[in-house]
Amino acid sequence: MFIRKLWAYLLGYLILVIKGEHPERLINLAYTRGVHLWDLCWIDAGTLTAKVYASSFRTLRHIAKKAGCRLRIRRKRGLPFLLFRLRRRRMLLVGAVVFCLILYCLSSFIWTVEVSGTRRISQQKVKELAAEAGLRPGSIRFQVQRDEVVDHLLRELPEIAYAEVNVGPRSRIRISEKQLPEPGVGYCHIVAEKEGVIESVLTLAGQPLVREGDVVRKGQVLISGEISPAPPGQDEQQGEQLPPRQEPRFVQARGIVHARVWYRFYGEAALEEIQERLTGRKTLIFRIKVPGKEVIVYGPREVPYQFCRLRTHRYKLQRWRNISLPVEFVTIEAEEVRHQHVRRSYEEAVEMAAERARERADRGLPREAVTVRRRYKVLGGDEDPVRVVLTVETRESIGVIRKFRPENQTDKTGGKEGV
């Protein structure tokens, strides 16, 4: 239908009013001569409207004379008639073309760059780094590579966990900063929230205890807030032996630790099962309950379906002063379901089990985790039900804060200021 309408618009068509004693004779003659009429609409016994291609109008005029009918053009539609009207208004056509060209040229440039999501990082700094990657006002937006801008921001600003760049005349940069320990937390370590393999360690304060490639367990200290004294050394300029520090220094550990973490999600699907499907039939029942009696205001007394899903809503009148009315309004909505026996092939069951595992993964994975790899494994061979285990490898920040109290320190913050 859409192709037919598009073709008629491109070729041009006429909306005609046909009058005569026997318009049906004209219709029959038109179809025998190969003239296509469509959208016929009878106005009265001797008058109807129809559409015809513009190229077939002359042939239809000769047919109308033989059928004793009169034709009147009500409207002319289509691209040929539009171009004909524009030929008589050339300056209007030229102005429209020039306007489109100017609009296209202006939309090819970047006019503004907006930054959102910043708290500790200044927006000006983000704009300067984006300008280094080519995203600046005045640049041609087709020459700006969005992925290069994102990689440059993540590389130069390790404090951010996520960056999104939309390049256009009004470009937008949205970033998400990483959660760092806030001032005033006291002495603390950065410990592992979950098991994983260390991928990168950025230490802002404290002493790192792990490095890239280490396997860590949950609760293991990654960045310690206790800085051990340095071993004895020698001053390179004066050649003098430096005395070692005798006491450790305590700080509020700050840093970001990324690790590869693995999750497993399980899904299964039976080769044969009974499924519930809604039929579309619904019934609403409204009741009023008073002590010892139930009044049905609307709907049947019992649900008329053998199998159904019920949703019940109850409402009681609020207590006013010392008066409480023992009246309860109950609304029951019943949707009929039909039990259907479904049989699947082994391949279909595997695909459904994998899909259910993916759905659990979408709900169970942390929002800030970046998925690196997915691996599927079918368990148990051809057993029923078919079981699939999805292993998802992610890259995420696993460091969390854990306070500690240094030994022999009793100040109110839980520790002594570092020396």
Short mmCIF file of C-alpha atoms in Angstrom, two decimals:
data_model
loop_
_atom_site.label_atom_id
_atom_site.label_comp_id
_atom_site.label_asym_id
_atom_site.label_seq_id
_atom_site.Cartn_x
_atom_site.Cartn_y
_atom_site.Cartn_z
CA MET A 1 0.00 0.00 0.00
CA PHE A 2 2.77 2.43 0.87
CA ILE A 3 4.68 1.63 -2.34
CA ARG A 4 1.55 2.22 -4.40
CA LYS A 5 0.94 5.61 -2.79
CA LEU A 6 4.58 6.61 -3.24
CA TRP A 7 4.51 5.57 -6.89
CA ALA A 8 1.31 7.56 -7.48
CA TYR A 9 2.86 10.64 -5.87
CA LEU A 10 5.99 10.40 -8.01
CA LEU A 11 4.02 10.00 -11.27
CA GLY A 12 1.27 12.44 -10.32
CA TYR A 13 -2.44 11.68 -10.06
CA LEU A 14 -5.80 13.42 -10.32
CA ILE A 15 -8.84 13.34 -8.07
CA LEU A 16 -11.86 13.29 -10.41
CA VAL A 17 -15.59 13.77 -9.98
CA ILE A 18 -17.51 11.49 -12.39
CA LYS A 19 -21.15 12.26 -13.19
CA GLY A 20 -23.54 10.40 -15.45
CA GLU A 21 -26.50 8.10 -15.62
CA HIS A 22 -24.34 4.96 -15.60
CA PRO A 23 -20.91 5.68 -14.04
CA GLU A 24 -20.34 1.95 -13.54
CA ARG A 25 -20.16 1.60 -17.34
CA LEU A 26 -17.21 3.99 -17.37
CA ILE A 27 -15.52 1.96 -14.65
CA ASN A 28 -15.89 -1.27 -16.63
CA LEU A 29 -14.59 0.32 -19.84
CA ALA A 30 -11.65 1.85 -18.00
CA TYR A 31 -10.53 -1.48 -16.60
CA THR A 32 -10.87 -3.18 -20.00
CA ARG A 33 -8.68 -0.46 -21.57
CA GLY A 34 -6.02 -0.71 -18.88
CA VAL A 35 -6.85 2.55 -17.06
CA HIS A 36 -6.39 2.08 -13.34
CA LEU A 37 -8.89 3.76 -11.01
CA TRP A 38 -8.66 3.57 -7.23
CA ASP A 39 -10.25 5.00 -4.08
CA LEU A 40 -13.74 4.97 -5.64
CA CYS A 41 -16.29 6.72 -3.46
CA TRP A 42 -19.98 7.01 -4.37
CA ILE A 43 -21.57 10.33 -3.51
CA ASP A 44 -25.01 9.45 -4.87
CA ALA A 45 -26.50 7.17 -7.52
CA GLY A 46 -25.02 9.14 -10.44
CA THR A 47 -21.90 10.71 -8.91
CA LEU A 48 -18.67 9.30 -7.57
CA THR A 49 -15.08 10.35 -6.98
CA ALA A 50 -12.01 8.42 -8.09
CA LYS A 51 -8.28 8.78 -8.49
CA VAL A 52 -6.38 8.18 -11.74
CA TYR A 53 -2.82 8.60 -12.93
CA ALA A 54 -2.26 11.92 -14.75
CA SER A 55 -0.88 10.10 -17.79
CA SER A 56 -4.15 8.16 -18.18
CA PHE A 57 -6.46 11.18 -18.08
CA ARG A 58 -6.68 11.68 -21.87
CA THR A 59 -7.59 8.05 -22.44
CA LEU A 60 -10.21 8.31 -19.69
CA ARG A 61 -11.78 11.35 -21.40
CA HIS A 62 -12.48 9.34 -24.57
CA ILE A 63 -13.89 6.51 -22.46
CA ALA A 64 -16.16 9.00 -20.61
CA LYS A 65 -17.63 10.22 -23.91
CA LYS A 66 -18.53 6.68 -24.91
CA ALA A 67 -20.04 6.01 -21.47
CA GLY A 68 -22.02 9.28 -21.49
CA CYS A 69 -20.28 10.65 -18.37
CA ARG A 70 -18.70 13.96 -17.52
CA LEU A 71 -15.33 14.38 -15.77
CA ARG A 72 -14.27 17.23 -13.55
CA ILE A 73 -10.83 17.57 -11.98
CA ARG A 74 -11.15 18.33 -8.29
CA ARG A 75 -7.46 18.27 -7.30
CA LYS A 76 -4.05 17.65 -8.83
CA ARG A 77 -1.58 15.86 -6.60
CA GLY A 78 1.96 14.58 -6.95
CA LEU A 79 5.51 15.61 -7.64
CA PRO A 80 5.05 16.70 -11.32
CA PHE A 81 2.39 19.27 -10.39
CA LEU A 82 4.49 20.53 -7.48
CA LEU A 83 7.49 21.05 -9.79
CA PHE A 84 5.27 22.80 -12.32
CA ARG A 85 4.08 25.27 -9.71
CA LEU A 86 7.64 25.87 -8.57
CA ARG A 87 8.71 26.67 -12.15
CA ARG A 88 6.46 29.70 -12.00
CA ARG A 89 8.06 30.76 -8.68
CA ARG A 90 11.74 30.26 -9.39
CA MET A 91 12.96 32.70 -6.76
CA LEU A 92 11.02 30.80 -4.11
CA LEU A 93 12.74 27.59 -5.21
CA VAL A 94 16.14 29.26 -5.29
CA GLY A 95 15.56 30.74 -1.83
CA ALA A 96 14.58 27.35 -0.41
CA VAL A 97 17.69 25.72 -1.88
CA VAL A 98 19.96 28.49 -0.58
CA PHE A 99 18.33 28.29 2.86
CA CYS A 100 18.91 24.53 3.01
CA LEU A 101 22.54 24.94 1.97
CA ILE A 102 23.15 27.65 4.58
CA LEU A 103 21.42 25.58 7.26
CA TYR A 104 23.52 22.54 6.33
CA CYS A 105 26.74 24.57 6.43
CA LEU A 106 25.89 26.11 9.79
CA SER A 107 24.95 22.74 11.26
CA SER A 108 28.32 21.35 10.18
CA PHE A 109 30.11 23.46 12.80
CA ILE A 110 30.31 23.02 16.56
CA TRP A 111 28.85 26.09 18.24
CA THR A 112 28.83 25.22 21.94
CA VAL A 113 30.29 22.53 24.20
CA GLU A 114 28.38 21.75 27.40
CA VAL A 115 29.74 19.70 30.31
CA SER A 116 27.59 17.98 32.95
CA GLY A 117 28.19 15.57 35.81
CA THR A 118 31.21 17.36 37.32
CA ARG A 119 31.59 17.86 41.05
CA ARG A 120 35.26 17.94 41.96
CA ILE A 121 36.61 18.46 38.42
CA SER A 122 36.17 21.91 36.88
CA GLN A 123 34.17 22.13 33.68
CA GLN A 124 36.81 24.38 32.15
CA LYS A 125 39.42 21.65 32.54
CA VAL A 126 37.17 19.14 30.81
CA LYS A 127 36.58 21.59 27.94
CA GLU A 128 40.32 22.20 27.57
CA LEU A 129 41.04 18.46 27.38
CA ALA A 130 38.22 17.98 24.88
CA ALA A 131 39.66 20.82 22.79
CA GLU A 132 42.99 19.01 22.71
CA ALA A 133 41.17 16.06 21.09
CA GLY A 134 39.50 18.38 18.55
CA LEU A 135 36.15 19.04 20.23
CA ARG A 136 35.99 22.84 20.43
CA PRO A 137 33.61 25.60 19.23
CA GLY A 138 34.29 26.44 15.59
CA SER A 139 35.45 22.96 14.59
CA ILE A 140 33.76 20.96 11.85
CA ARG A 141 31.78 18.29 13.64
CA PHE A 142 32.38 15.64 10.97
CA GLN A 143 36.12 15.83 11.65
CA VAL A 144 35.75 15.14 15.39
CA GLN A 145 36.10 11.49 16.39
CA ARG A 146 33.89 10.81 19.40
CA ASP A 147 35.85 7.74 20.53
CA GLU A 148 39.12 9.67 20.45
CA VAL A 149 37.65 12.39 22.68
CA VAL A 150 36.35 9.79 25.16
CA ASP A 151 39.70 7.95 25.26
CA HIS A 152 41.58 11.23 25.77
CA LEU A 153 39.34 12.25 28.68
CA LEU A 154 39.63 8.85 30.37
CA ARG A 155 43.40 8.88 29.91
CA GLU A 156 44.00 12.41 31.17
CA LEU A 157 41.41 12.34 33.96
CA PRO A 158 41.81 9.15 35.98
CA GLU A 159 39.31 10.58 38.48
CA ILE A 160 36.38 9.85 36.16
CA ALA A 161 34.82 6.43 35.69
CA TYR A 162 32.68 7.11 32.63
CA ALA A 163 32.50 9.67 29.81
CA GLU A 164 29.86 10.15 27.15
CA VAL A 165 30.32 12.55 24.23
CA ASN A 166 27.63 13.68 21.78
CA VAL A 167 29.09 15.60 18.84
CA GLY A 168 26.83 18.10 17.11
CA PRO A 169 26.21 21.83 16.74
CA ARG A 170 25.44 21.76 20.45
CA SER A 171 27.93 19.18 21.70
CA ARG A 172 27.54 17.64 25.14
CA ILE A 173 30.00 15.92 27.44
CA ARG A 174 28.62 13.93 30.35
CA ILE A 175 31.03 12.41 32.84
CA SER A 176 30.70 10.35 36.00
CA GLU A 177 33.34 10.87 38.66
CA LYS A 178 34.69 8.02 40.72
CA GLN A 179 33.82 7.79 44.37
CA LEU A 180 36.80 8.75 46.52
CA PRO A 181 37.03 8.92 50.30
CA GLU A 182 35.70 12.21 51.56
CA PRO A 183 37.74 14.43 53.89
CA GLY A 184 37.00 13.81 57.56
CA VAL A 185 36.50 10.05 57.22
CA GLY A 186 39.56 9.44 59.40
CA TYR A 187 42.29 6.88 58.96
CA CYS A 188 41.21 4.20 56.53
CA HIS A 189 42.38 1.51 54.14
CA ILE A 190 41.15 0.81 50.63
CA VAL A 191 40.08 -2.85 50.64
CA ALA A 192 38.71 -5.17 47.98
CA GLU A 193 34.93 -5.30 47.79
CA LYS A 194 35.04 -8.55 45.81
CA GLU A 195 37.45 -11.09 44.40
CA GLY A 196 39.28 -10.36 41.15
CA VAL A 197 42.54 -9.87 39.27
CA ILE A 198 44.15 -6.44 39.62
CA GLU A 199 44.37 -4.51 36.36
CA SER A 200 45.46 -1.02 37.47
CA VAL A 201 46.21 0.81 40.71
CA LEU A 202 46.09 4.58 41.06
CA THR A 203 47.34 5.66 44.49
CA LEU A 204 46.57 9.21 45.60
CA ALA A 205 47.41 8.72 49.28
CA GLY A 206 48.66 5.70 51.19
CA GLN A 207 50.88 2.73 50.43
CA PRO A 208 49.84 0.31 47.63
CA LEU A 209 50.06 -3.35 48.62
CA VAL A 210 49.04 -4.92 45.31
CA ARG A 211 50.10 -4.52 41.70
CA GLU A 212 48.88 -5.46 38.26
CA GLY A 213 48.20 -9.17 37.85
CA ASP A 214 47.71 -9.96 41.55
CA VAL A 215 44.75 -12.10 42.57
CA VAL A 216 42.91 -10.56 45.51
CA ARG A 217 40.16 -11.85 47.75
CA LYS A 218 37.29 -10.01 49.33
CA GLY A 219 38.36 -7.79 52.24
CA GLN A 220 42.06 -7.78 51.29
CA VAL A 221 43.84 -4.44 51.80
CA LEU A 222 44.71 -2.88 48.45
CA ILE A 223 45.99 0.55 49.52
CA SER A 224 47.04 0.79 53.14
CA GLY A 225 46.53 3.89 55.24
CA GLU A 226 49.57 2.86 57.29
CA ILE A 227 52.77 3.92 55.55
CA SER A 228 55.69 1.87 56.80
CA PRO A 229 58.97 3.63 57.62
CA ALA A 230 61.47 3.78 54.77
CA PRO A 231 64.60 1.60 55.00
CA PRO A 232 67.95 3.26 55.71
CA GLY A 233 69.24 5.14 52.67
CA GLN A 234 72.02 7.48 51.57
CA ASP A 235 71.82 11.10 50.47
CA GLU A 236 72.98 11.13 46.87
CA GLN A 237 74.16 14.78 46.96
CA GLN A 238 76.14 14.77 50.22
CA GLY A 239 76.87 11.04 50.51
CA GLU A 240 75.61 10.96 54.09
CA GLN A 241 73.76 8.05 55.60
CA LEU A 242 70.15 8.97 56.38
CA PRO A 243 68.57 7.64 59.56
CA PRO A 244 65.49 5.44 59.03
CA ARG A 245 62.06 6.53 60.18
CA GLN A 246 61.23 4.79 63.44
CA GLU A 247 57.43 5.12 63.40
CA PRO A 248 54.86 4.42 60.68
CA ARG A 249 52.78 7.25 59.29
CA PHE A 250 48.96 7.02 59.22
CA VAL A 251 46.89 8.69 56.52
CA GLN A 252 43.48 8.47 54.92
CA ALA A 253 44.10 6.11 52.01
CA ARG A 254 42.82 7.41 48.70
CA GLY A 255 43.03 5.74 45.35
CA ILE A 256 41.30 3.83 42.58
CA VAL A 257 41.82 0.13 41.93
CA HIS A 258 40.46 -1.52 38.82
CA ALA A 259 40.23 -5.29 38.53
CA ARG A 260 38.82 -7.96 36.30
CA VAL A 261 35.89 -9.67 38.00
CA TRP A 262 33.97 -12.75 36.91
CA TYR A 263 30.26 -13.40 37.44
CA ARG A 264 28.26 -16.53 36.71
CA PHE A 265 24.57 -16.54 35.83
CA TYR A 266 22.37 -19.59 35.35
CA GLY A 267 19.48 -20.15 32.97
CA GLU A 268 17.42 -23.17 32.04
CA ALA A 269 14.63 -24.10 29.64
CA ALA A 270 12.56 -27.28 29.39
CA LEU A 271 12.07 -29.18 26.15
CA GLU A 272 8.38 -29.55 27.05
CA GLU A 273 6.44 -27.31 29.39
CA ILE A 274 3.06 -25.77 30.05
CA GLN A 275 2.97 -22.01 29.49
CA GLU A 276 0.39 -19.47 30.55
CA ARG A 277 -0.75 -17.00 27.92
CA LEU A 278 -3.22 -14.18 28.34
CA THR A 279 -6.35 -14.42 26.23
CA GLY A 280 -7.19 -10.71 26.52
CA ARG A 281 -10.41 -11.25 28.47
CA LYS A 282 -10.69 -9.30 31.73
CA THR A 283 -13.24 -9.02 34.51
CA LEU A 284 -13.48 -6.31 37.15
CA ILE A 285 -15.25 -6.96 40.46
CA PHE A 286 -15.93 -4.21 42.97
CA ARG A 287 -17.08 -5.18 46.49
CA ILE A 288 -17.78 -3.44 49.78
CA LYS A 289 -17.12 -5.43 52.94
CA VAL A 290 -18.73 -4.65 56.26
CA PRO A 291 -18.65 -6.85 59.37
CA GLY A 292 -20.55 -10.02 58.59
CA LYS A 293 -21.58 -9.00 55.09
CA GLU A 294 -20.16 -8.43 51.62
CA VAL A 295 -21.94 -6.34 48.99
CA ILE A 296 -21.09 -6.75 45.29
CA VAL A 297 -21.39 -3.35 43.66
CA TYR A 298 -20.10 -4.27 40.21
CA GLY A 299 -19.17 -7.49 38.45
CA PRO A 300 -20.05 -11.16 38.90
CA ARG A 301 -20.14 -12.93 42.24
CA GLU A 302 -17.39 -15.37 41.24
CA VAL A 303 -14.57 -15.13 38.73
CA PRO A 304 -15.89 -16.70 35.50
CA TYR A 305 -12.52 -18.12 34.38
CA GLN A 306 -11.03 -21.51 35.15
CA PHE A 307 -7.46 -20.16 35.05
CA CYS A 308 -6.71 -16.52 35.70
CA ARG A 309 -4.38 -13.99 37.27
CA LEU A 310 -5.83 -11.99 40.12
CA ARG A 311 -4.88 -8.54 41.38
CA THR A 312 -6.63 -7.42 44.52
CA HIS A 313 -6.63 -3.85 45.87
CA ARG A 314 -8.03 -3.07 49.31
CA TYR A 315 -8.87 0.34 50.70
CA LYS A 316 -10.13 1.25 54.18
CA LEU A 317 -11.56 4.54 55.32
CA GLN A 318 -9.14 6.55 57.40
CA ARG A 319 -9.77 6.98 61.08
CA TRP A 320 -11.24 10.36 61.99
CA ARG A 321 -10.70 11.41 65.60
CA ASN A 322 -12.13 8.51 67.63
CA ILE A 323 -14.47 7.34 64.89
CA SER A 324 -13.48 4.32 62.80
CA LEU A 325 -15.88 2.93 60.20
CA PRO A 326 -15.42 -0.84 59.64
CA VAL A 327 -15.88 -0.51 55.87
CA GLU A 328 -13.44 -1.94 53.34
CA PHE A 329 -13.52 -1.41 49.55
CA VAL A 330 -12.14 -4.33 47.54
CA THR A 331 -11.33 -4.21 43.81
CA ILE A 332 -10.51 -7.50 42.07
CA GLU A 333 -9.11 -7.54 38.54
CA ALA A 334 -9.04 -10.98 36.89
CA GLU A 335 -7.26 -11.73 33.60
CA GLU A 336 -8.00 -15.04 31.90
CA VAL A 337 -5.00 -17.20 31.01
CA ARG A 338 -4.78 -20.25 28.81
CA HIS A 339 -2.47 -23.18 29.45
CA GLN A 340 -0.60 -24.16 26.33
CA HIS A 341 1.66 -27.16 25.88
CA VAL A 342 4.93 -26.11 24.20
CA ARG A 343 7.56 -28.38 22.68
CA ARG A 344 10.99 -27.10 21.77
CA SER A 345 13.94 -28.51 19.90
CA TYR A 346 17.24 -28.84 21.70
CA GLU A 347 18.67 -25.80 19.90
CA GLU A 348 15.63 -23.67 20.79
CA ALA A 349 15.90 -24.72 24.45
CA VAL A 350 19.60 -23.79 24.49
CA GLU A 351 18.83 -20.38 23.01
CA MET A 352 16.03 -19.74 25.52
CA ALA A 353 18.19 -20.81 28.45
CA ALA A 354 20.96 -18.49 27.24
CA GLU A 355 18.47 -15.65 26.91
CA ARG A 356 17.27 -16.18 30.48
CA ALA A 357 20.87 -16.18 31.68
CA ARG A 358 21.44 -12.90 29.82
CA GLU A 359 18.37 -11.36 31.47
CA ARG A 360 19.72 -12.32 34.91
CA ALA A 361 23.09 -10.86 33.97
CA ASP A 362 21.48 -7.56 32.95
CA ARG A 363 19.80 -7.37 36.35
CA GLY A 364 22.73 -8.67 38.42
CA LEU A 365 25.74 -6.85 36.97
CA PRO A 366 26.79 -3.58 38.66
CA ARG A 367 25.83 -0.51 36.68
CA GLU A 368 29.40 0.84 36.56
CA ALA A 369 30.93 -2.47 35.42
CA VAL A 370 32.27 -2.62 31.85
CA THR A 371 31.66 -5.99 30.19
CA VAL A 372 34.81 -7.40 28.60
CA ARG A 373 33.79 -10.91 27.60
CA ARG A 374 30.86 -13.34 27.75
CA ARG A 375 31.15 -17.11 27.61
CA TYR A 376 28.33 -19.67 27.47
CA LYS A 377 28.53 -23.29 28.58
CA VAL A 378 25.81 -25.94 28.27
CA LEU A 379 25.62 -28.30 31.23
CA GLY A 380 24.55 -31.92 31.24
CA GLY A 381 24.48 -32.65 27.51
CA ASP A 382 20.98 -33.51 26.21
CA GLU A 383 19.26 -33.60 29.59
CA ASP A 384 15.88 -32.02 30.19
CA PRO A 385 15.74 -29.23 31.23
CA VAL A 386 18.62 -27.70 29.28
CA ARG A 387 20.95 -25.70 31.54
CA VAL A 388 23.27 -22.91 30.43
CA VAL A 389 25.87 -21.08 32.53
CA LEU A 390 26.89 -17.59 31.40
CA THR A 391 30.27 -16.35 32.62
CA VAL A 392 30.72 -12.59 32.32
CA GLU A 393 34.13 -10.97 32.67
CA THR A 394 33.98 -7.31 33.67
CA ARG A 395 36.33 -4.45 34.45
CA GLU A 396 35.31 -2.39 37.45
CA SER A 397 36.52 -0.50 40.49
CA ILE A 398 36.62 -2.82 43.52
CA GLY A 399 38.07 -0.53 46.20
CA VAL A 400 35.97 0.46 49.20
CA ILE A 401 36.80 2.34 52.42
CA ARG A 402 37.48 0.55 55.70
CA LYS A 403 38.32 2.62 58.76
CA PHE A 404 40.94 1.54 61.24
CA ARG A 405 42.30 2.80 64.56
CA PRO A 406 46.08 2.83 64.90
CA GLU A 407 47.47 1.25 68.02
CA ASN A 408 48.06 3.59 70.98
CA GLN A 409 46.12 6.41 69.23
CA THR A 410 43.08 7.69 71.08
CA ASP A 411 42.09 10.96 69.43
CA LYS A 412 38.50 11.52 68.36
CA THR A 413 39.09 10.88 64.69
CA GLY A 414 40.27 7.35 65.37
CA GLY A 415 44.00 8.04 64.86
CA LYS A 416 46.90 10.47 65.14
CA GLU A 417 47.86 12.88 62.42
CA GLY A 418 50.72 11.60 60.32
CA VAL A 419 54.16 13.03 60.79
#
